[in-house]
Amino acid sequence: MGKPRIVVVGGGAGGLPLVTLLGRKLGRGGRADVTLVDNNSFHVWKPRFHEVATGAIDADLDAVDYRAHARLNGYRFEPGTLTGTDVEARTITLAALADASGNEVLPERQISYDYLVLAVGSRSNDFGTPGVAKHCLFIDSRQQADRFREKFLNACLHANYNSKPLSVAIVGGGATGVELAAELHHAISMLKFYGHEQLDRALLDVRVIEGAPRILPVLSERVSIAATERLQALGVTVSTGVVVARVEQDAFVTNEDERIEADLLVWAAGVKAAELLTHIDGLTLNRLNQVEVDSNLLAKGQENVFVIGDCAACHLPGMDRPIPPRAQSAQQMAHHLAKEIERLLMFNRPPRPFVYKDHGSLVSLSNYSSVGMLMGNLKGGNFFVEGWLARMMYISLYRLHQATLYGWPRTIMLLLAGKFSRLVRPRLKLH
């Protein structure tokens, strides 16, 4: 009998740590074949897409190349987009891979598995609102973040040359919308050092539009109030209780027929799992396309198909709501599943139930501040953090992610290399 075949689809905040851990534990020693499938050739941590979009970080330097990472960590990388799964034959089908000119690079392929893990993440939910797909910018992927940066920088050039205001309207007062609004102000302040002498933050008009009564509605009211105050101090207009009915070429139109015009229209409202999951037979999906899973992270009705991250609808005993679609959730699922798959293959023991620990949520307001709530036993329970301490904790989340991928010695070297590179690189990615 051959080695067990483990296939992980999706190299995001959950999938990449999972194949890294499995590759080191099982792949290097020849105890299993571990394969990662993704339609990109590199990984950028999704919580940083708003920084990629404004040029605050250079994703070319920050990205993880799947092929190079696979070689170092004992797994294989297979480029491609999942188009179907045959759970009876235990195979997945990948679409043909073409280059930018449309020429076929790889044909349609099938990959066999003994254990399949779906970690395909999520994207913004347009809720069927007319005009969103045609007129709005998104930052759900590296490509979309790059497209936003290109349009933003061009809009800044135009505004600087004509000494005119630049307006950005963002639908969605969740973490993505709030963080992007603050990051835009930081980008404008930095661009003044790179030839945009006429462009000033006073000329930047950013509006965050949220349908709920307050921004960051899934977090505590105290965090929401603090974030609102800090955004307003930057000059951001926060509009709550406003529902967008449709989108036109240069404006959001509310359900009360108010037109909110802007040079750049951004949609960052809500999330739903990838559409490709609707084309896979044998999965039970909820209204957000998420796969219903049991407490072992197994897809309901399946014996060897696991689901982790934003695309998993996981209802655990004692919890009123499903596990929220956050990077920390995906990371915890990845670490848990890596241990359980190893126990299953090495000791033939059934997987143990997943236990989720909510460590709280932090929202970055660029270099200006951070706010959030941490969970724990300190001070008897949850506690509010802001300012420098919250900012350091927010940054540490990414460093922990890097440590999983590279180990602490290499993570520290990457940190030091980043510090030195700032001496010769611009403080914004300008192209």
PDB file of C-alpha atoms in Angstrom, residues 36-155:
ATOM      1  CA  LEU A  36      -0.898  22.125  -1.833  1.00  0.00           C
ATOM      2  CA  VAL A  37      -3.188  23.345  -4.620  1.00  0.00           C
ATOM      3  CA  ASP A  38      -3.675  27.054  -5.296  1.00  0.00           C
ATOM      4  CA  ASN A  39      -4.467  29.199  -8.317  1.00  0.00           C
ATOM      5  CA  ASN A  40      -1.696  31.640  -7.371  1.00  0.00           C
ATOM      6  CA  SER A  41       2.025  30.932  -7.144  1.00  0.00           C
ATOM      7  CA  PHE A  42       2.566  32.948  -3.959  1.00  0.00           C
ATOM      8  CA  HIS A  43       0.983  33.746  -0.589  1.00  0.00           C
ATOM      9  CA  VAL A  44       0.348  37.141   0.996  1.00  0.00           C
ATOM     10  CA  TRP A  45      -1.305  37.255   4.408  1.00  0.00           C
ATOM     11  CA  LYS A  46      -4.861  38.439   3.729  1.00  0.00           C
ATOM     12  CA  PRO A  47      -5.118  40.790   6.758  1.00  0.00           C
ATOM     13  CA  ARG A  48      -2.398  42.874   5.068  1.00  0.00           C
ATOM     14  CA  PHE A  49      -4.182  43.358   1.738  1.00  0.00           C
ATOM     15  CA  HIS A  50      -5.263  46.872   2.726  1.00  0.00           C
ATOM     16  CA  GLU A  51      -1.558  47.723   3.138  1.00  0.00           C
ATOM     17  CA  VAL A  52      -0.760  46.203  -0.253  1.00  0.00           C
ATOM     18  CA  ALA A  53      -3.597  48.265  -1.749  1.00  0.00           C
ATOM     19  CA  THR A  54      -2.106  51.569  -0.560  1.00  0.00           C
ATOM     20  CA  GLY A  55       1.532  50.629  -1.107  1.00  0.00           C
ATOM     21  CA  ALA A  56       2.365  50.546   2.611  1.00  0.00           C
ATOM     22  CA  ILE A  57       4.041  47.186   2.019  1.00  0.00           C
ATOM     23  CA  ASP A  58       5.647  45.718  -1.090  1.00  0.00           C
ATOM     24  CA  ALA A  59       3.943  42.375  -1.580  1.00  0.00           C
ATOM     25  CA  ASP A  60       6.706  41.274  -3.965  1.00  0.00           C
ATOM     26  CA  LEU A  61       9.087  41.299  -1.004  1.00  0.00           C
ATOM     27  CA  ASP A  62       6.558  40.110   1.571  1.00  0.00           C
ATOM     28  CA  ALA A  63       5.076  37.219  -0.438  1.00  0.00           C
ATOM     29  CA  VAL A  64       5.806  33.539   0.152  1.00  0.00           C
ATOM     30  CA  ASP A  65       6.626  31.659  -3.051  1.00  0.00           C
ATOM     31  CA  TYR A  66       4.825  28.314  -2.853  1.00  0.00           C
ATOM     32  CA  ARG A  67       7.396  26.386  -4.883  1.00  0.00           C
ATOM     33  CA  ALA A  68      10.360  27.565  -2.840  1.00  0.00           C
ATOM     34  CA  HIS A  69       8.491  27.092   0.431  1.00  0.00           C
ATOM     35  CA  ALA A  70       7.372  23.595  -0.591  1.00  0.00           C
ATOM     36  CA  ARG A  71      10.952  22.534  -1.264  1.00  0.00           C
ATOM     37  CA  LEU A  72      12.045  23.661   2.204  1.00  0.00           C
ATOM     38  CA  ASN A  73       9.115  22.121   4.069  1.00  0.00           C
ATOM     39  CA  GLY A  74       8.474  18.702   2.570  1.00  0.00           C
ATOM     40  CA  TYR A  75       5.337  19.194   0.479  1.00  0.00           C
ATOM     41  CA  ARG A  76       4.545  19.581  -3.217  1.00  0.00           C
ATOM     42  CA  PHE A  77       2.845  22.521  -4.907  1.00  0.00           C
ATOM     43  CA  GLU A  78       0.367  22.070  -7.757  1.00  0.00           C
ATOM     44  CA  PRO A  79      -0.880  25.247  -9.479  1.00  0.00           C
ATOM     45  CA  GLY A  80      -4.492  25.264 -10.584  1.00  0.00           C
ATOM     46  CA  THR A  81      -8.120  26.106  -9.859  1.00  0.00           C
ATOM     47  CA  LEU A  82     -10.414  23.480  -8.344  1.00  0.00           C
ATOM     48  CA  THR A  83     -13.399  22.792 -10.591  1.00  0.00           C
ATOM     49  CA  GLY A  84     -14.806  19.571  -9.163  1.00  0.00           C
ATOM     50  CA  THR A  85     -14.468  16.689  -6.740  1.00  0.00           C
ATOM     51  CA  ASP A  86     -15.371  13.011  -7.085  1.00  0.00           C
ATOM     52  CA  VAL A  87     -15.740  11.877  -3.487  1.00  0.00           C
ATOM     53  CA  GLU A  88     -16.366   8.280  -4.521  1.00  0.00           C
ATOM     54  CA  ALA A  89     -13.183   8.046  -6.606  1.00  0.00           C
ATOM     55  CA  ARG A  90     -11.348  10.380  -4.202  1.00  0.00           C
ATOM     56  CA  THR A  91     -10.098  12.708  -6.910  1.00  0.00           C
ATOM     57  CA  ILE A  92     -10.227  16.436  -7.530  1.00  0.00           C
ATOM     58  CA  THR A  93     -10.209  18.112 -10.930  1.00  0.00           C
ATOM     59  CA  LEU A  94      -8.143  21.196 -11.707  1.00  0.00           C
ATOM     60  CA  ALA A  95      -8.910  23.498 -14.613  1.00  0.00           C
ATOM     61  CA  ALA A  96      -6.420  23.896 -17.440  1.00  0.00           C
ATOM     62  CA  LEU A  97      -3.763  26.510 -16.674  1.00  0.00           C
ATOM     63  CA  ALA A  98      -3.176  29.233 -19.264  1.00  0.00           C
ATOM     64  CA  ASP A  99      -0.704  32.108 -19.532  1.00  0.00           C
ATOM     65  CA  ALA A 100      -1.549  35.806 -19.915  1.00  0.00           C
ATOM     66  CA  SER A 101      -1.980  35.338 -23.673  1.00  0.00           C
ATOM     67  CA  GLY A 102      -4.435  32.496 -23.256  1.00  0.00           C
ATOM     68  CA  ASN A 103      -2.007  29.756 -24.288  1.00  0.00           C
ATOM     69  CA  GLU A 104      -2.405  26.499 -22.409  1.00  0.00           C
ATOM     70  CA  VAL A 105       0.445  25.784 -20.006  1.00  0.00           C
ATOM     71  CA  LEU A 106      -1.038  22.754 -18.252  1.00  0.00           C
ATOM     72  CA  PRO A 107      -4.077  20.704 -19.323  1.00  0.00           C
ATOM     73  CA  GLU A 108      -7.024  19.858 -17.097  1.00  0.00           C
ATOM     74  CA  ARG A 109      -5.727  17.467 -14.447  1.00  0.00           C
ATOM     75  CA  GLN A 110      -6.977  15.085 -11.793  1.00  0.00           C
ATOM     76  CA  ILE A 111      -5.280  14.574  -8.439  1.00  0.00           C
ATOM     77  CA  SER A 112      -6.017  11.592  -6.224  1.00  0.00           C
ATOM     78  CA  TYR A 113      -6.261  11.907  -2.472  1.00  0.00           C
ATOM     79  CA  ASP A 114      -6.859   9.879   0.652  1.00  0.00           C
ATOM     80  CA  TYR A 115      -7.576  12.979   2.737  1.00  0.00           C
ATOM     81  CA  LEU A 116      -8.776  16.263   1.274  1.00  0.00           C
ATOM     82  CA  VAL A 117      -8.706  19.615   3.069  1.00  0.00           C
ATOM     83  CA  LEU A 118     -10.636  22.561   1.661  1.00  0.00           C
ATOM     84  CA  ALA A 119      -9.195  25.916   2.763  1.00  0.00           C
ATOM     85  CA  VAL A 120     -10.306  28.186  -0.072  1.00  0.00           C
ATOM     86  CA  GLY A 121     -11.127  31.216   2.081  1.00  0.00           C
ATOM     87  CA  SER A 122     -13.744  33.865   1.406  1.00  0.00           C
ATOM     88  CA  ARG A 123     -14.439  37.020  -0.558  1.00  0.00           C
ATOM     89  CA  SER A 124     -16.626  40.087  -0.220  1.00  0.00           C
ATOM     90  CA  ASN A 125     -20.383  39.559  -0.386  1.00  0.00           C
ATOM     91  CA  ASP A 126     -22.203  41.955  -2.707  1.00  0.00           C
ATOM     92  CA  PHE A 127     -25.611  40.672  -1.475  1.00  0.00           C
ATOM     93  CA  GLY A 128     -26.859  40.841  -5.052  1.00  0.00           C
ATOM     94  CA  THR A 129     -26.600  44.640  -5.126  1.00  0.00           C
ATOM     95  CA  PRO A 130     -26.834  45.878  -8.748  1.00  0.00           C
ATOM     96  CA  GLY A 131     -23.685  47.458 -10.154  1.00  0.00           C
ATOM     97  CA  VAL A 132     -21.241  46.286  -7.496  1.00  0.00           C
ATOM     98  CA  ALA A 133     -19.282  43.870  -9.675  1.00  0.00           C
ATOM     99  CA  LYS A 134     -19.104  46.353 -12.562  1.00  0.00           C
ATOM    100  CA  HIS A 135     -18.213  49.582 -10.777  1.00  0.00           C
ATOM    101  CA  CYS A 136     -16.527  48.726  -7.469  1.00  0.00           C
ATOM    102  CA  LEU A 137     -12.982  47.922  -6.448  1.00  0.00           C
ATOM    103  CA  PHE A 138     -12.305  45.001  -4.103  1.00  0.00           C
ATOM    104  CA  ILE A 139      -9.280  43.970  -2.053  1.00  0.00           C
ATOM    105  CA  ASP A 140     -10.006  40.269  -1.535  1.00  0.00           C
ATOM    106  CA  SER A 141      -6.876  39.108  -3.370  1.00  0.00           C
ATOM    107  CA  ARG A 142      -3.362  40.244  -4.179  1.00  0.00           C
ATOM    108  CA  GLN A 143      -4.413  40.995  -7.761  1.00  0.00           C
ATOM    109  CA  GLN A 144      -7.336  43.142  -6.597  1.00  0.00           C
ATOM    110  CA  ALA A 145      -5.128  44.967  -4.091  1.00  0.00           C
ATOM    111  CA  ASP A 146      -2.605  45.688  -6.863  1.00  0.00           C
ATOM    112  CA  ARG A 147      -5.407  46.985  -9.105  1.00  0.00           C
ATOM    113  CA  PHE A 148      -6.617  49.279  -6.324  1.00  0.00           C
ATOM    114  CA  ARG A 149      -3.100  50.626  -5.768  1.00  0.00           C
ATOM    115  CA  GLU A 150      -2.685  51.382  -9.471  1.00  0.00           C
ATOM    116  CA  LYS A 151      -5.974  53.298  -9.613  1.00  0.00           C
ATOM    117  CA  PHE A 152      -5.284  55.038  -6.314  1.00  0.00           C
ATOM    118  CA  LEU A 153      -1.816  56.220  -7.351  1.00  0.00           C
ATOM    119  CA  ASN A 154      -3.148  57.450 -10.701  1.00  0.00           C
ATOM    120  CA  ALA A 155      -5.948  59.294  -8.910  1.00  0.00           C
TER     121      ALA A 155
END
